[in-house]
Each structure stands twice: as structure tokens, then as C-alpha cells.
PDB file of C-alpha atoms in Angstrom:
ATOM      1  CA  LYS Q   1     130.855  80.855 125.674  1.00  0.00           C
ATOM      2  CA  ASN Q   2     129.714  83.797 127.954  1.00  0.00           C
ATOM      3  CA  GLU Q   3     129.743  83.093 131.912  1.00  0.00           C
ATOM      4  CA  VAL Q   4     126.091  84.362 131.800  1.00  0.00           C
ATOM      5  CA  GLU Q   5     123.580  83.863 129.158  1.00  0.00           C
ATOM      6  CA  GLN Q   6     120.267  85.018 129.267  1.00  0.00           C
ATOM      7  CA  SER Q   7     116.951  83.464 127.177  1.00  0.00           C
ATOM      8  CA  PRO Q   8     115.259  84.551 125.246  1.00  0.00           C
ATOM      9  CA  GLN Q   9     117.245  87.532 123.418  1.00  0.00           C
ATOM     10  CA  ASN Q  10     114.091  89.309 121.963  1.00  0.00           C
ATOM     11  CA  LEU Q  11     110.341  88.916 124.040  1.00  0.00           C
ATOM     12  CA  THR Q  12     107.610  90.328 122.373  1.00  0.00           C
ATOM     13  CA  ALA Q  13     104.316  90.187 124.179  1.00  0.00           C
ATOM     14  CA  GLN Q  14     100.812  91.144 124.480  1.00  0.00           C
ATOM     15  CA  GLU Q  15      99.604  93.905 127.269  1.00  0.00           C
ATOM     16  CA  GLY Q  16      98.448  91.639 130.254  1.00  0.00           C
ATOM     17  CA  GLU Q  17     100.748  88.702 129.753  1.00  0.00           C
ATOM     18  CA  PHE Q  18     102.960  86.775 132.181  1.00  0.00           C
ATOM     19  CA  ILE Q  19     106.183  87.327 131.382  1.00  0.00           C
ATOM     20  CA  THR Q  20     109.422  84.637 131.797  1.00  0.00           C
ATOM     21  CA  ILE Q  21     112.755  85.438 131.099  1.00  0.00           C
ATOM     22  CA  ASN Q  22     116.007  83.568 132.528  1.00  0.00           C
ATOM     23  CA  CYS Q  23     119.749  83.316 133.311  1.00  0.00           C
ATOM     24  CA  SER Q  24     122.048  80.396 133.319  1.00  0.00           C
ATOM     25  CA  TYR Q  25     125.497  81.229 134.940  1.00  0.00           C
ATOM     26  CA  SER Q  26     128.699  78.857 134.889  1.00  0.00           C
ATOM     27  CA  VAL Q  27     130.618  81.331 137.194  1.00  0.00           C
ATOM     28  CA  GLY Q  28     130.373  80.948 141.382  1.00  0.00           C
ATOM     29  CA  ILE Q  29     128.807  83.002 142.553  1.00  0.00           C
ATOM     30  CA  SER Q  30     128.198  85.784 145.513  1.00  0.00           C
ATOM     31  CA  ALA Q  31     124.907  87.411 144.572  1.00  0.00           C
ATOM     32  CA  LEU Q  32     122.775  87.514 141.493  1.00  0.00           C
ATOM     33  CA  HIS Q  33     121.302  91.119 140.188  1.00  0.00           C
ATOM     34  CA  TRP Q  34     118.406  91.552 137.295  1.00  0.00           C
ATOM     35  CA  LEU Q  35     118.841  94.680 136.058  1.00  0.00           C
ATOM     36  CA  GLN Q  36     116.571  97.094 133.593  1.00  0.00           C
ATOM     37  CA  GLN Q  37     118.035  99.503 130.977  1.00  0.00           C
ATOM     38  CA  HIS Q  38     115.241 101.815 128.855  1.00  0.00           C
ATOM     39  CA  PRO Q  39     116.411 103.002 125.525  1.00  0.00           C
ATOM     40  CA  GLY Q  40     118.653 105.988 126.143  1.00  0.00           C
ATOM     41  CA  GLY Q  41     118.362 105.438 129.539  1.00  0.00           C
ATOM     42  CA  GLY Q  42     120.530 104.472 132.200  1.00  0.00           C
ATOM     43  CA  ILE Q  43     120.506 100.808 134.002  1.00  0.00           C
ATOM     44  CA  VAL Q  44     118.106 100.167 136.545  1.00  0.00           C
ATOM     45  CA  SER Q  45     118.791  97.835 139.663  1.00  0.00           C
ATOM     46  CA  LEU Q  46     115.543  95.864 140.443  1.00  0.00           C
ATOM     47  CA  PHE Q  47     116.297  93.017 142.454  1.00  0.00           C
ATOM     48  CA  MET Q  48     119.958  91.292 144.718  1.00  0.00           C
ATOM     49  CA  LEU Q  49     119.378  87.853 145.390  1.00  0.00           C
ATOM     50  CA  SER Q  50     121.648  85.063 147.204  1.00  0.00           C
ATOM     51  CA  SER Q  51     118.884  82.551 147.511  1.00  0.00           C
ATOM     52  CA  GLY Q  52     114.814  81.848 147.510  1.00  0.00           C
ATOM     53  CA  LYS Q  53     112.573  84.134 145.528  1.00  0.00           C
ATOM     54  CA  LYS Q  54     112.383  88.023 145.823  1.00  0.00           C
ATOM     55  CA  LYS Q  55     108.932  90.036 144.910  1.00  0.00           C
ATOM     56  CA  HIS Q  56     108.372  93.830 143.904  1.00  0.00           C
ATOM     57  CA  GLY Q  57     105.010  94.495 142.672  1.00  0.00           C
ATOM     58  CA  ARG Q  58     104.671  92.355 139.515  1.00  0.00           C
ATOM     59  CA  LEU Q  59     108.237  91.479 138.931  1.00  0.00           C
ATOM     60  CA  ILE Q  60     109.505  88.316 140.889  1.00  0.00           C
ATOM     61  CA  ALA Q  61     113.127  87.009 140.617  1.00  0.00           C
ATOM     62  CA  THR Q  62     113.957  83.333 141.808  1.00  0.00           C
ATOM     63  CA  ILE Q  63     117.248  81.803 142.055  1.00  0.00           C
ATOM     64  CA  ASN Q  64     118.299  77.745 142.434  1.00  0.00           C
ATOM     65  CA  ILE Q  65     122.149  78.167 143.628  1.00  0.00           C
ATOM     66  CA  GLN Q  66     122.107  74.193 142.634  1.00  0.00           C
ATOM     67  CA  GLU Q  67     120.974  74.576 139.259  1.00  0.00           C
ATOM     68  CA  LYS Q  68     122.991  78.025 138.377  1.00  0.00           C
ATOM     69  CA  HIS Q  69     120.047  79.217 136.835  1.00  0.00           C
ATOM     70  CA  SER Q  70     117.842  82.396 137.442  1.00  0.00           C
ATOM     71  CA  SER Q  71     114.337  83.214 136.916  1.00  0.00           C
ATOM     72  CA  LEU Q  72     112.286  87.185 136.625  1.00  0.00           C
ATOM     73  CA  HIS Q  73     109.028  86.772 136.027  1.00  0.00           C
ATOM     74  CA  ILE Q  74     106.524  89.801 135.135  1.00  0.00           C
ATOM     75  CA  THR Q  75     102.816  89.649 135.452  1.00  0.00           C
ATOM     76  CA  ALA Q  76     100.148  91.646 134.064  1.00  0.00           C
ATOM     77  CA  SER Q  77     102.809  93.475 131.940  1.00  0.00           C
ATOM     78  CA  HIS Q  78     102.091  96.582 130.560  1.00  0.00           C
ATOM     79  CA  PRO Q  79     103.915  98.325 127.935  1.00  0.00           C
ATOM     80  CA  ARG Q  80     106.317 100.492 130.220  1.00  0.00           C
ATOM     81  CA  ASP Q  81     107.961  97.472 131.068  1.00  0.00           C
ATOM     82  CA  SER Q  82     109.174  97.497 127.811  1.00  0.00           C
ATOM     83  CA  ALA Q  83     113.247  97.593 127.901  1.00  0.00           C
ATOM     84  CA  VAL Q  84     116.474  95.509 128.080  1.00  0.00           C
ATOM     85  CA  TYR Q  85     116.611  93.495 130.793  1.00  0.00           C
ATOM     86  CA  ILE Q  86     119.994  92.504 131.953  1.00  0.00           C
ATOM     87  CA  CYS Q  87     121.310  89.506 134.626  1.00  0.00           C
ATOM     88  CA  ALA Q  88     124.404  90.226 135.936  1.00  0.00           C
ATOM     89  CA  VAL Q  89     126.353  87.624 138.483  1.00  0.00           C
ATOM     90  CA  LYS Q  90     129.014  88.730 140.999  1.00  0.00           C
ATOM     91  CA  ASP Q  91     131.410  86.442 141.621  1.00  0.00           C
ATOM     92  CA  GLY Q  92     133.890  87.517 144.065  1.00  0.00           C
ATOM     93  CA  ASN Q  93     134.969  90.840 143.214  1.00  0.00           C
ATOM     94  CA  GLN Q  94     133.712  90.119 139.741  1.00  0.00           C
ATOM     95  CA  PHE Q  95     130.224  90.704 137.381  1.00  0.00           C
ATOM     96  CA  TYR Q  96     129.402  88.990 135.293  1.00  0.00           C
ATOM     97  CA  PHE Q  97     127.345  90.111 132.769  1.00  0.00           C
ATOM     98  CA  GLY Q  98     124.233  88.966 130.484  1.00  0.00           C
ATOM     99  CA  THR Q  99     123.902  90.623 126.790  1.00  0.00           C
ATOM    100  CA  GLY Q 100     120.490  91.306 127.904  1.00  0.00           C
ATOM    101  CA  THR Q 101     116.734  90.383 127.027  1.00  0.00           C
ATOM    102  CA  SER Q 102     114.921  93.004 125.295  1.00  0.00           C
ATOM    103  CA  LEU Q 103     111.562  93.121 125.970  1.00  0.00           C
ATOM    104  CA  THR Q 104     108.522  94.983 124.159  1.00  0.00           C
ATOM    105  CA  VAL Q 105     104.937  94.835 125.681  1.00  0.00           C
ATOM    106  CA  ILE Q 106     102.449  95.624 122.906  1.00  0.00           C
ATOM    107  CA  PRO Q 107      98.963  97.572 124.208  1.00  0.00           C
TER     108      PRO Q 107
ATOM    109  CA  GLU Y   1     119.402 111.597 147.389  1.00  0.00           C
ATOM    110  CA  ALA Y   2     120.744 111.653 144.189  1.00  0.00           C
ATOM    111  CA  GLY Y   3     121.292 108.647 142.447  1.00  0.00           C
ATOM    112  CA  VAL Y   4     125.044 108.270 140.614  1.00  0.00           C
ATOM    113  CA  VAL Y   5     125.396 111.254 138.265  1.00  0.00           C
ATOM    114  CA  GLN Y   6     127.258 111.401 135.095  1.00  0.00           C
ATOM    115  CA  SER Y   7     127.668 113.645 132.467  1.00  0.00           C
ATOM    116  CA  PRO Y   8     128.037 114.371 129.663  1.00  0.00           C
ATOM    117  CA  ARG Y   9     125.038 112.579 128.702  1.00  0.00           C
ATOM    118  CA  TYR Y  10     126.120 112.966 125.202  1.00  0.00           C
ATOM    119  CA  LYS Y  11     129.485 113.518 122.774  1.00  0.00           C
ATOM    120  CA  ILE Y  12     129.940 113.683 119.783  1.00  0.00           C
ATOM    121  CA  ILE Y  13     133.295 114.121 118.644  1.00  0.00           C
ATOM    122  CA  GLU Y  14     135.952 113.303 115.760  1.00  0.00           C
ATOM    123  CA  LYS Y  15     138.428 110.574 115.627  1.00  0.00           C
ATOM    124  CA  LYS Y  16     141.790 111.403 117.559  1.00  0.00           C
ATOM    125  CA  GLN Y  17     140.120 114.164 119.483  1.00  0.00           C
ATOM    126  CA  PRO Y  18     140.604 113.985 123.362  1.00  0.00           C
ATOM    127  CA  VAL Y  19     136.829 113.392 125.505  1.00  0.00           C
ATOM    128  CA  ALA Y  20     136.502 112.786 129.419  1.00  0.00           C
ATOM    129  CA  PHE Y  21     133.470 111.436 131.408  1.00  0.00           C
ATOM    130  CA  TRP Y  22     132.546 112.474 134.710  1.00  0.00           C
ATOM    131  CA  CYS Y  23     131.041 110.472 137.462  1.00  0.00           C
ATOM    132  CA  ASN Y  24     129.446 111.747 141.329  1.00  0.00           C
ATOM    133  CA  PRO Y  25     128.684 108.130 142.723  1.00  0.00           C
ATOM    134  CA  ILE Y  26     126.194 108.143 145.362  1.00  0.00           C
ATOM    135  CA  SER Y  27     127.217 109.518 148.674  1.00  0.00           C
ATOM    136  CA  GLY Y  28     129.366 107.243 151.133  1.00  0.00           C
ATOM    137  CA  HIS Y  29     129.665 104.266 148.571  1.00  0.00           C
ATOM    138  CA  ASN Y  30     132.982 103.242 148.157  1.00  0.00           C
ATOM    139  CA  THR Y  31     133.178 100.893 145.021  1.00  0.00           C
ATOM    140  CA  LEU Y  32     133.417 102.773 141.972  1.00  0.00           C
ATOM    141  CA  TYR Y  33     132.803 100.819 138.193  1.00  0.00           C
ATOM    142  CA  TRP Y  34     133.418 102.280 134.791  1.00  0.00           C
ATOM    143  CA  TYR Y  35     131.685 100.156 132.377  1.00  0.00           C
ATOM    144  CA  ARG Y  36     131.950 100.425 128.549  1.00  0.00           C
ATOM    145  CA  GLN Y  37     128.333  98.758 126.787  1.00  0.00           C
ATOM    146  CA  ASN Y  38     128.146  98.232 123.334  1.00  0.00           C
ATOM    147  CA  LEU Y  39     125.044  97.893 121.256  1.00  0.00           C
ATOM    148  CA  GLY Y  40     123.218  94.855 121.997  1.00  0.00           C
ATOM    149  CA  GLN Y  41     125.514  93.542 124.420  1.00  0.00           C
ATOM    150  CA  GLY Y  42     126.139  94.009 128.072  1.00  0.00           C
ATOM    151  CA  PRO Y  43     128.365  96.120 129.842  1.00  0.00           C
ATOM    152  CA  GLU Y  44     132.032  95.278 130.081  1.00  0.00           C
ATOM    153  CA  LEU Y  45     134.544  96.698 133.018  1.00  0.00           C
ATOM    154  CA  LEU Y  46     137.007  98.870 132.533  1.00  0.00           C
ATOM    155  CA  ILE Y  47     138.071  99.956 135.866  1.00  0.00           C
ATOM    156  CA  ARG Y  48     137.106  99.338 139.398  1.00  0.00           C
ATOM    157  CA  TYR Y  49     137.436 101.747 142.400  1.00  0.00           C
ATOM    158  CA  GLU Y  50     137.968 101.038 145.992  1.00  0.00           C
ATOM    159  CA  ASN Y  51     137.909 104.349 147.360  1.00  0.00           C
ATOM    160  CA  GLU Y  52     140.871 106.270 145.610  1.00  0.00           C
ATOM    161  CA  GLU Y  53     143.208 102.805 145.033  1.00  0.00           C
ATOM    162  CA  ALA Y  54     142.844 100.966 141.162  1.00  0.00           C
ATOM    163  CA  VAL Y  55     142.030  97.764 141.850  1.00  0.00           C
ATOM    164  CA  ASP Y  56     140.724  96.079 139.176  1.00  0.00           C
ATOM    165  CA  ASP Y  57     141.968  97.744 135.258  1.00  0.00           C
ATOM    166  CA  SER Y  58     142.931  95.352 133.825  1.00  0.00           C
ATOM    167  CA  GLN Y  59     140.646  95.657 130.850  1.00  0.00           C
ATOM    168  CA  LEU Y  60     141.202  99.533 130.221  1.00  0.00           C
ATOM    169  CA  PRO Y  61     143.347  99.526 127.360  1.00  0.00           C
ATOM    170  CA  LYS Y  62     145.689 102.054 128.836  1.00  0.00           C
ATOM    171  CA  ASP Y  63     147.396 103.033 125.717  1.00  0.00           C
ATOM    172  CA  ARG Y  64     144.644 105.801 125.288  1.00  0.00           C
ATOM    173  CA  PHE Y  65     142.214 105.455 128.302  1.00  0.00           C
ATOM    174  CA  SER Y  66     142.799 106.356 131.804  1.00  0.00           C
ATOM    175  CA  ALA Y  67     140.728 107.153 134.678  1.00  0.00           C
ATOM    176  CA  GLU Y  68     141.635 108.743 138.192  1.00  0.00           C
ATOM    177  CA  ARG Y  69     139.340 109.379 141.469  1.00  0.00           C
ATOM    178  CA  LEU Y  70     141.554 111.664 143.645  1.00  0.00           C
ATOM    179  CA  LYS Y  71     139.661 112.116 146.795  1.00  0.00           C
ATOM    180  CA  GLY Y  72     138.013 108.961 146.516  1.00  0.00           C
ATOM    181  CA  VAL Y  73     134.500 110.171 146.008  1.00  0.00           C
ATOM    182  CA  ASP Y  74     133.528 111.585 142.165  1.00  0.00           C
ATOM    183  CA  SER Y  75     135.993 110.075 139.273  1.00  0.00           C
ATOM    184  CA  THR Y  76     136.823 110.859 135.676  1.00  0.00           C
ATOM    185  CA  LEU Y  77     137.345 108.544 132.609  1.00  0.00           C
ATOM    186  CA  LYS Y  78     139.376 110.084 129.864  1.00  0.00           C
ATOM    187  CA  ILE Y  79     139.864 108.970 126.021  1.00  0.00           C
ATOM    188  CA  GLN Y  80     142.734 110.689 123.823  1.00  0.00           C
ATOM    189  CA  PRO Y  81     142.840 110.235 121.247  1.00  0.00           C
ATOM    190  CA  ALA Y  82     139.351 108.514 120.328  1.00  0.00           C
ATOM    191  CA  GLU Y  83     139.144 106.157 118.270  1.00  0.00           C
ATOM    192  CA  LEU Y  84     136.152 105.122 116.030  1.00  0.00           C
ATOM    193  CA  GLY Y  85     135.564 101.851 117.832  1.00  0.00           C
ATOM    194  CA  ASP Y  86     135.364 103.358 121.274  1.00  0.00           C
ATOM    195  CA  SER Y  87     131.610 105.015 120.184  1.00  0.00           C
ATOM    196  CA  ALA Y  88     129.618 103.414 122.878  1.00  0.00           C
ATOM    197  CA  VAL Y  89     128.284 103.967 126.196  1.00  0.00           C
ATOM    198  CA  TYR Y  90     130.040 104.827 129.189  1.00  0.00           C
ATOM    199  CA  LEU Y  91     128.205 103.679 132.630  1.00  0.00           C
ATOM    200  CA  CYS Y  92     129.797 104.477 135.650  1.00  0.00           C
ATOM    201  CA  ALA Y  93     128.507 102.736 139.130  1.00  0.00           C
ATOM    202  CA  SER Y  94     128.567 102.647 142.324  1.00  0.00           C
ATOM    203  CA  SER Y  95     128.317 100.325 145.796  1.00  0.00           C
ATOM    204  CA  LEU Y  96     128.597 101.001 149.107  1.00  0.00           C
ATOM    205  CA  TRP Y  97     131.356  98.086 149.700  1.00  0.00           C
ATOM    206  CA  VAL Y  98     132.166  95.569 146.753  1.00  0.00           C
ATOM    207  CA  ALA Y  99     130.060  93.129 147.794  1.00  0.00           C
ATOM    208  CA  GLY Y 100     127.188  95.738 147.778  1.00  0.00           C
ATOM    209  CA  GLU Y 101     124.056  96.312 145.286  1.00  0.00           C
ATOM    210  CA  LEU Y 102     124.747  97.798 142.401  1.00  0.00           C
ATOM    211  CA  PHE Y 103     123.785 101.406 141.168  1.00  0.00           C
ATOM    212  CA  PHE Y 104     123.843 102.665 137.711  1.00  0.00           C
ATOM    213  CA  GLY Y 105     123.917 106.238 136.772  1.00  0.00           C
ATOM    214  CA  GLU Y 106     122.003 107.373 133.121  1.00  0.00           C
ATOM    215  CA  GLY Y 107     125.325 106.938 130.807  1.00  0.00           C
ATOM    216  CA  SER Y 108     127.379 108.763 128.709  1.00  0.00           C
ATOM    217  CA  ARG Y 109     126.705 107.861 125.318  1.00  0.00           C
ATOM    218  CA  LEU Y 110     130.307 108.883 122.572  1.00  0.00           C
ATOM    219  CA  THR Y 111     130.068 108.904 119.131  1.00  0.00           C
ATOM    220  CA  VAL Y 112     133.263 109.079 117.348  1.00  0.00           C
ATOM    221  CA  LEU Y 113     133.002 110.133 114.176  1.00  0.00           C
TER     222      LEU Y 113
END
């Protein structure tokens, strides 16, 4: 069993839809990162959070430490949001990565 | 400010050949990571440096992989000899300190024929 589980693995949405990607983890946590990876590109850090909620533009990330669960929401999705979204949990000095959620937003 | 810089972006080699990847982290970042990412998978840690010291290399296949960060700034990851199964994207990441936000480079995509 992976230490970090993401769902769904693949997601296709129409432009403008509200999108939610979920992340559950079984390890201890000092911080949780949401990362975005475009095809052929590097990885961009979207959020680092250890409690509560953070918002950046159309992106919102929440975390529930007690339930060991985090969600990434995208409001008013756009085709340029198409990418792989990866959840990474920091436990001490070690990162545990999910396998990613591949999002495709159709115009 | 420049982000994490990696080179080359792409490399195609025949098996048994050597290959090297270079990474220049964000200026002032003490912690440097090398990850390997296979298609459809999350990154897997190969080695973590704190300044010039390799503090976690437990996942580095030491028979063929080596890494160095001599002056605690840029780093090189080498594979010699490469095998077919080494085809992957090799990602470098850095953070200001071990608990800090992680910044990734664009990655080096290796194809071993």
C-alpha cells in the first residue's frame, strides 16, 4: 500500500467545471505539497500547507490533519489547467509522493 | 531569480554507455534532491544533500549510480553503465532548508536504447 494515495487517477472535465482532487496519506506529516507537472515539463509547487486552507487564484488547497486528507480544488477550470497534479507529504526529512492525478480540461 | 536549472533536458544513449546529469539549485538553497520518475509514477528519491553532505542515499543504486555536490552548490548525477531500465526522467529539486518549500527543475529525460 502506498503511503500517499490520490484519487481519481484520471479526470476529464469540461471547461468551467469545478474540479476536486483528493489525497489521503498514512504517514506522519510536517507539511503537504501540491505539485503540478505539465507533459514534458518540470514540476511546479502550487501549495505547501500544514493546516487549514490556502488559496491562490482559482486554486484552493485544504488539509484535515486529523483525517489525514487533503483536497485540491480548481474553480472555473480551463484547458491550460490540464496537467498531472501530485500530492507529496513531508514526514521528517522524507517526502512521500502520490502517483498523480492526470487532469484533462476540454474546451 | 533563476529557478532550479538542469541539463541536458533530453538524452538518448545506448545501453552500457555512461551518462551524466547536472543540476544548479536555487541560490542559497542548502538542500538538494535527485529524484527518478518513471512514466505514470510519482518521483522516487535517489539522494538528498544537505550542503555538500549526502545525508540520504539509501535508494541510490550504488553499483552504477554516483552523485556529487563538491562545493555544496551544483550537483552531478552519473550512471555508468546505463541499463534499459534506467530510462526515466531525472528530477533535481532544492529547498532553502530541509523543511522548506520544494522547487523542481525541468528534469532530464533519459532514454536508453
